[in-house]
PDB file of C-alpha atoms in Angstrom:
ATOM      1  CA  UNK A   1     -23.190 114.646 -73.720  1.00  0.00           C
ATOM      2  CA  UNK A   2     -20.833 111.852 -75.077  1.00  0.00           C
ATOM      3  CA  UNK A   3     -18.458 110.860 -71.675  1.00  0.00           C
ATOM      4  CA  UNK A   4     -15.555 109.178 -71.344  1.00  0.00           C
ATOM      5  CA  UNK A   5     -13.706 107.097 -68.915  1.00  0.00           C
ATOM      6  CA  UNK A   6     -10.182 108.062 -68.689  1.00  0.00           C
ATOM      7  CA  UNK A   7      -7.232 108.806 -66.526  1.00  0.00           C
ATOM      8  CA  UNK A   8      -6.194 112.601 -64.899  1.00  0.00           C
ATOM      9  CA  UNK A   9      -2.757 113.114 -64.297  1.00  0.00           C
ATOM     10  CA  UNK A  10      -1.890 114.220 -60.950  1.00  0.00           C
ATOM     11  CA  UNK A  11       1.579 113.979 -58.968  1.00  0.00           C
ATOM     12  CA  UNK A  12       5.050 115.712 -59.946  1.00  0.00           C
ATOM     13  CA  UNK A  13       7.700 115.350 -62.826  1.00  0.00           C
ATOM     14  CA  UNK A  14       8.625 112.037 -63.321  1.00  0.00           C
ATOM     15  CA  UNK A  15       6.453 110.332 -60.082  1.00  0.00           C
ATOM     16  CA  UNK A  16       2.820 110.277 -62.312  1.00  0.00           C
ATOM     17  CA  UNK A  17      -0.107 109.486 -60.408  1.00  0.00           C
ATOM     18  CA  UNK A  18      -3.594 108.724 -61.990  1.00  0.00           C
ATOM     19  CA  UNK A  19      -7.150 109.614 -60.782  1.00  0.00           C
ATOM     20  CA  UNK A  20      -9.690 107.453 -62.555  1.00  0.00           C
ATOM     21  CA  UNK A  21     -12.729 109.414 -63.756  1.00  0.00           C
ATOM     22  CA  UNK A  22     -15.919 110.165 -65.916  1.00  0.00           C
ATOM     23  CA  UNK A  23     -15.583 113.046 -67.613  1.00  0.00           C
ATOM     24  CA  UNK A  24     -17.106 114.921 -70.273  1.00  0.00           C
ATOM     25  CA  UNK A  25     -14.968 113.872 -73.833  1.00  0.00           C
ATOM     26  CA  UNK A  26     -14.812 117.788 -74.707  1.00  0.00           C
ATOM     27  CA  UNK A  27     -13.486 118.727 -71.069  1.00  0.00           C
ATOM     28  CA  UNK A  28      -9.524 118.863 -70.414  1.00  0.00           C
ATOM     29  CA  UNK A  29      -7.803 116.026 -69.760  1.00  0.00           C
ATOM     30  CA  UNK A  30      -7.038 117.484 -65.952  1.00  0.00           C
ATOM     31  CA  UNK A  31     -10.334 119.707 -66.254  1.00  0.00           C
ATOM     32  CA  UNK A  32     -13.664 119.160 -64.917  1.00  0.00           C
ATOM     33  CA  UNK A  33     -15.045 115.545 -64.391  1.00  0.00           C
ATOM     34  CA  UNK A  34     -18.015 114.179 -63.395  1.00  0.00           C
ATOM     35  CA  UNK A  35     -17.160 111.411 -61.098  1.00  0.00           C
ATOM     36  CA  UNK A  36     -13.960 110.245 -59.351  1.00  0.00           C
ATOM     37  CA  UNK A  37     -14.179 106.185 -59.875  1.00  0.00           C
ATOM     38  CA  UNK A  38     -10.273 105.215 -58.450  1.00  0.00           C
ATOM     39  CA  UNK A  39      -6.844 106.129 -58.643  1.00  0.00           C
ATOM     40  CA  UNK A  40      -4.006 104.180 -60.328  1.00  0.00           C
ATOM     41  CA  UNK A  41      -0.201 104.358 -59.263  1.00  0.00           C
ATOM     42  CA  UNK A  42       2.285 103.214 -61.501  1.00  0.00           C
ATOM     43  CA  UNK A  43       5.184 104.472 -59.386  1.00  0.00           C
ATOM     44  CA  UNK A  44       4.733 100.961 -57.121  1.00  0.00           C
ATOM     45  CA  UNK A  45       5.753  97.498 -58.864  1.00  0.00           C
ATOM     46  CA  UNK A  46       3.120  95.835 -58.941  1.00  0.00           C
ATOM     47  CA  UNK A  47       0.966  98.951 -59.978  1.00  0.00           C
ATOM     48  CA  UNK A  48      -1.429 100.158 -57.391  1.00  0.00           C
ATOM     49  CA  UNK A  49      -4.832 100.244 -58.772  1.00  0.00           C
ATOM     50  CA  UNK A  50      -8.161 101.462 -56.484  1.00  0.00           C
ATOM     51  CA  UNK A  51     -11.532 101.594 -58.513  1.00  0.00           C
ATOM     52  CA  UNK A  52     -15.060 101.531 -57.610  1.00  0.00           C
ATOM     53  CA  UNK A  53     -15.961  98.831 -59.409  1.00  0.00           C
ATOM     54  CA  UNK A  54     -19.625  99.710 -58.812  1.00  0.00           C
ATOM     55  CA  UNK A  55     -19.550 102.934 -59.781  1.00  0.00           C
ATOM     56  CA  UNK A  56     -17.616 101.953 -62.885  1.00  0.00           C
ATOM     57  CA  UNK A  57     -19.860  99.592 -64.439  1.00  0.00           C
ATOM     58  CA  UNK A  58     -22.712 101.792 -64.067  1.00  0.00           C
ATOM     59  CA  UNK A  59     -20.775 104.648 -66.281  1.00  0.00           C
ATOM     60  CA  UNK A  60     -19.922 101.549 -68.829  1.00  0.00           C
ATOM     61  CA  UNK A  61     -23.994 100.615 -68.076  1.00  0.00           C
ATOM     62  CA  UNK A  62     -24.840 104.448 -68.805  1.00  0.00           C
ATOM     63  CA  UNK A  63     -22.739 104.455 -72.585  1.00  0.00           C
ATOM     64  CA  UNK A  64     -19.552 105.857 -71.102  1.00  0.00           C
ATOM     65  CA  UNK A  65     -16.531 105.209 -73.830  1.00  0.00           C
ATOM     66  CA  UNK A  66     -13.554 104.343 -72.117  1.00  0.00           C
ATOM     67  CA  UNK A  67      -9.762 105.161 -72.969  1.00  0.00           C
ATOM     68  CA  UNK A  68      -7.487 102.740 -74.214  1.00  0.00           C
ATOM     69  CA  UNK A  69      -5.565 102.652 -70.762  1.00  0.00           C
ATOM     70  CA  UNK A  70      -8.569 103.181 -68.318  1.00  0.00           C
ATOM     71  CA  UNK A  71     -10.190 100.143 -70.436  1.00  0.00           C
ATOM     72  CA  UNK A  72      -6.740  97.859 -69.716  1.00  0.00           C
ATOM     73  CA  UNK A  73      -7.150  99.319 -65.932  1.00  0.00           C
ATOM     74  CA  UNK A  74     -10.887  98.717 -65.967  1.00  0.00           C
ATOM     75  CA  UNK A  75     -10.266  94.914 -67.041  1.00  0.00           C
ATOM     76  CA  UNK A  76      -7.567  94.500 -64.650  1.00  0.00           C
ATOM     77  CA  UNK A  77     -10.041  95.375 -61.757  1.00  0.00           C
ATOM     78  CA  UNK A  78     -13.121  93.241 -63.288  1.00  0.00           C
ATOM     79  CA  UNK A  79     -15.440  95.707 -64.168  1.00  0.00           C
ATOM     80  CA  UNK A  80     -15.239  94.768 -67.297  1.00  0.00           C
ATOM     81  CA  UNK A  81     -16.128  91.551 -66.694  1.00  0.00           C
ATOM     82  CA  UNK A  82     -18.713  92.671 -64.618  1.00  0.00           C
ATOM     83  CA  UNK A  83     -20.948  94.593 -66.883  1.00  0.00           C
ATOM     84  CA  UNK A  84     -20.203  91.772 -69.191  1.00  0.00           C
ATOM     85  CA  UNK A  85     -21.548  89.416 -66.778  1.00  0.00           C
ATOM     86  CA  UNK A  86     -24.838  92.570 -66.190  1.00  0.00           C
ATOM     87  CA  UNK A  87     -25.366  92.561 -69.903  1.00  0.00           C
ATOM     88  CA  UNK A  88     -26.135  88.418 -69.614  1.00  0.00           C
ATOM     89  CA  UNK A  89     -28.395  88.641 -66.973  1.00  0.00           C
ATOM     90  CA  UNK A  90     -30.402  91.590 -68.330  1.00  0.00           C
ATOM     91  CA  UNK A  91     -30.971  88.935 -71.497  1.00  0.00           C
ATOM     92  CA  UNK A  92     -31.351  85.989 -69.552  1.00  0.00           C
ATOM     93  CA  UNK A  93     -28.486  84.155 -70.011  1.00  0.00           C
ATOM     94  CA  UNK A  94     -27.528  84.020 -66.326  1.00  0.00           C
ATOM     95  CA  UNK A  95     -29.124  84.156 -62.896  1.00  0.00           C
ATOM     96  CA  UNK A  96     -27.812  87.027 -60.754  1.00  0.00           C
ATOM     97  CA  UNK A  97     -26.137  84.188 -58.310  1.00  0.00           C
ATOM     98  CA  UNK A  98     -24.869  82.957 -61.450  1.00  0.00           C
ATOM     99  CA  UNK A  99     -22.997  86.319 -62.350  1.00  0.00           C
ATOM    100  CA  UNK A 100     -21.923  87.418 -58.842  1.00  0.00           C
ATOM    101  CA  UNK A 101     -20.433  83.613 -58.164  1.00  0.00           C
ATOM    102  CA  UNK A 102     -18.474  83.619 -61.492  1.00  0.00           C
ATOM    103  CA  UNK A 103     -17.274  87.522 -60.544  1.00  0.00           C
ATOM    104  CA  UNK A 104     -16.174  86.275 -57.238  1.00  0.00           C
ATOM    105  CA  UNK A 105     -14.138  83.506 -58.545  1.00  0.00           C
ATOM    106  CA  UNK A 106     -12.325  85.459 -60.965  1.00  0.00           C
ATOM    107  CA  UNK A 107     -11.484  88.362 -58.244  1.00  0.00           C
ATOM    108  CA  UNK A 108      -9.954  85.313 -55.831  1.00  0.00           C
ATOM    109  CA  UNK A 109      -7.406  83.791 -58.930  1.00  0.00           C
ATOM    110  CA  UNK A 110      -6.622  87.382 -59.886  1.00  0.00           C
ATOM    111  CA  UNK A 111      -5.681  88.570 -56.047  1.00  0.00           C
ATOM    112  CA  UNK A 112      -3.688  84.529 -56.352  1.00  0.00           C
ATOM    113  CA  UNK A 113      -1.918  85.696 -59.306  1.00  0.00           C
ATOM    114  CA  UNK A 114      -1.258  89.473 -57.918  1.00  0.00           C
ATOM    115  CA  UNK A 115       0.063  87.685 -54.512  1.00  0.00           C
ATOM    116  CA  UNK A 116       2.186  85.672 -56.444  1.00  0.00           C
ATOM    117  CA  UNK A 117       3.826  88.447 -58.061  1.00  0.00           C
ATOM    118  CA  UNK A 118       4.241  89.972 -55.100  1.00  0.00           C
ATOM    119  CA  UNK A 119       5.902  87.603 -52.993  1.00  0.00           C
ATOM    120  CA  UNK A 120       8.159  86.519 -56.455  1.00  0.00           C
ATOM    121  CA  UNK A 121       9.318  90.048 -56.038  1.00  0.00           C
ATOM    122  CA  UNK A 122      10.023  89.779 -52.726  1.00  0.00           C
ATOM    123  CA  UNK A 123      11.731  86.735 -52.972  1.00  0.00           C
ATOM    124  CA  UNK A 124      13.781  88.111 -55.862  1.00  0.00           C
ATOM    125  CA  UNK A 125      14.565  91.530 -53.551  1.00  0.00           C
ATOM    126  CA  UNK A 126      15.726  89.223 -51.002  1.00  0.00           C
ATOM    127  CA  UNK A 127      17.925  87.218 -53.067  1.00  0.00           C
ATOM    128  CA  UNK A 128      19.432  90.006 -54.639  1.00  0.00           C
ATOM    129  CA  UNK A 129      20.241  91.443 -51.244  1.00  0.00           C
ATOM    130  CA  UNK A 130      21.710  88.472 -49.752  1.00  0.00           C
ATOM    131  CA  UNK A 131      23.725  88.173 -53.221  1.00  0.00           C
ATOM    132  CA  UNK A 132      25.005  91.877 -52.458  1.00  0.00           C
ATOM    133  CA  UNK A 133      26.142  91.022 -48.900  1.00  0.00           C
ATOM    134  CA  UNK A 134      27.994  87.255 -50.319  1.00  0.00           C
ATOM    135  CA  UNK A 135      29.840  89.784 -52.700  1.00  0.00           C
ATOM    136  CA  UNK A 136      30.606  92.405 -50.065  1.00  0.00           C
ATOM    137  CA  UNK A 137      32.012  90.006 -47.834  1.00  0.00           C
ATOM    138  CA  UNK A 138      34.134  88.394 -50.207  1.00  0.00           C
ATOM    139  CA  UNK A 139      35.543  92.016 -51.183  1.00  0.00           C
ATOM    140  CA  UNK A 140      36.372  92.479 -47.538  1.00  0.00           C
ATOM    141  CA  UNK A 141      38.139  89.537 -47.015  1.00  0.00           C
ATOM    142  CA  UNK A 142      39.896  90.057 -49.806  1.00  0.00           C
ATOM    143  CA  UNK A 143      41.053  93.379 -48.499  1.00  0.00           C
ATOM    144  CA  UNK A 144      42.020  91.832 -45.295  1.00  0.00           C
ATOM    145  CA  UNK A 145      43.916  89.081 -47.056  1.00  0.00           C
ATOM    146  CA  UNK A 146      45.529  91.982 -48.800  1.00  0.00           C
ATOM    147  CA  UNK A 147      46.488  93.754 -45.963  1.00  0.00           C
ATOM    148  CA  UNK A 148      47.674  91.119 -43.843  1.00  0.00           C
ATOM    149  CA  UNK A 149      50.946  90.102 -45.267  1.00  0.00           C
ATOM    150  CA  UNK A 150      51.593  93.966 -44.618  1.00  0.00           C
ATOM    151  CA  UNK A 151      51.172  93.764 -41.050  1.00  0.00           C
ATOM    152  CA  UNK A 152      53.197  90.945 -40.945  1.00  0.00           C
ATOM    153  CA  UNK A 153      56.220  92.302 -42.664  1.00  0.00           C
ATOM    154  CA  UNK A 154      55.343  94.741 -39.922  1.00  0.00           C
ATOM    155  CA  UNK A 155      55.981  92.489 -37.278  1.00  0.00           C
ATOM    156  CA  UNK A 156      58.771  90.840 -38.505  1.00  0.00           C
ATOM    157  CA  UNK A 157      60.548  94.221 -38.604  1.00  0.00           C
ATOM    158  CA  UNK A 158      59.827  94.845 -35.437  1.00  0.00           C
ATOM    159  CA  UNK A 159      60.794  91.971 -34.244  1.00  0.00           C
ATOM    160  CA  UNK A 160      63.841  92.295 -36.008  1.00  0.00           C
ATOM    161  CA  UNK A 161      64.683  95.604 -34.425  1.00  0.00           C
ATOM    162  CA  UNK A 162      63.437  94.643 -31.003  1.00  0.00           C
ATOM    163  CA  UNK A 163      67.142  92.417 -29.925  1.00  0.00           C
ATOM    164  CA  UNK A 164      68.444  95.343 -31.484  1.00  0.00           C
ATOM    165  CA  UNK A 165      66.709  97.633 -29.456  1.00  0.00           C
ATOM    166  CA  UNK A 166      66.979  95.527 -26.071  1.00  0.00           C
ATOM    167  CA  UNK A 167      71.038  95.474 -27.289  1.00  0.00           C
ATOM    168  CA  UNK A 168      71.416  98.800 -27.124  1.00  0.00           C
ATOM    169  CA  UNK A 169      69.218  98.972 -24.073  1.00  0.00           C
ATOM    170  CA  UNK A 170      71.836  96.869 -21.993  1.00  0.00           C
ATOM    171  CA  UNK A 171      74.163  98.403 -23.594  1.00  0.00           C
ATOM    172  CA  UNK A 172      73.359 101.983 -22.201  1.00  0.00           C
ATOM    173  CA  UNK A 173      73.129 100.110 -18.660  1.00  0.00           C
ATOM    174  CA  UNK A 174      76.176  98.586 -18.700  1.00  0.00           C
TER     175      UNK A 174
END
């Protein structure tokens, strides 16, 4: 039974949301599966991807073919690199301390360069936001600039009409 790796596409219209799984290659794409390995969101920025890494790299181990994307998804989360590393220490190559060291430091400058990302993204949200609120207050002191020169017309008016007013006023006393 020839089995794939590949993604099944759960969610609503226009908010996708992947499960990562093994699955028979003549089953349909949201059919039956054999094993759920992860989930991948690309509705968050950066995308949210949760794989068993384990269980991964023993479908990969076992002749499992995967997808174009679930490959990209698989090397993203190192289990690529991982069976890799499990195909040179079944020949010799490497010790299994050897493998599991050089998988460890490749999972700590990958979660470096995700945090990165992150926080650039945060800083960039944050900029923009204080860049909103700069622009915002400049468009409201602009309106109060506007409207000031109104209100004191206004007052001038007034204070035209009050002697007039306080005329009359004595006036009607007298």
């Amino acid at each position: 039974m020839p089995v794939k790796i590949r993604l099944q596409r759960h969610g609503k219209k226009g908010k996708p949301y992947y499960w990562i799984v093994a699955a028979d290659a003549r089953s349909k794409r949201d059919g039956k599966y054999l094993e759920k390995l992860g989930a991948y969101n690309p509705n968050t920025n950066p995308a949210t991807v949760e794989l068993n890494v384990d269980g991964a790299v023993k479908w990969l181990q076992n002749g499992a073919q995967p997808t174009d994307t679930a490959k990209t998804l698989l090397s993203y989360k190192g289990a690529m690199l991982k069976n890799h590393l499990a195909g040179g220490v079944r020949k010799g190559a490497l010790t299994e301390e050897q493998a599991e060291a050089k998988f460890t430091a490749w999972l700590e400058e990958k979660e470096a360069k995700i945090q990165a990302k992150a926080d650039g993204l945060s800083t960039a949200e944050a900029k923009a936001k204080a860049d909103a609120l700069a622009a915002e207050k400049a468009v409201n002191e602009a309106r109060i600039a506007a409207a000031a020169p109104v209100v004191e017309e206004a007052e001038e008016v007034v204070a035209e009409e009050a002697p007039a007013v306080e005329a009359e006023a004595s006036n009607e006393e007298e």
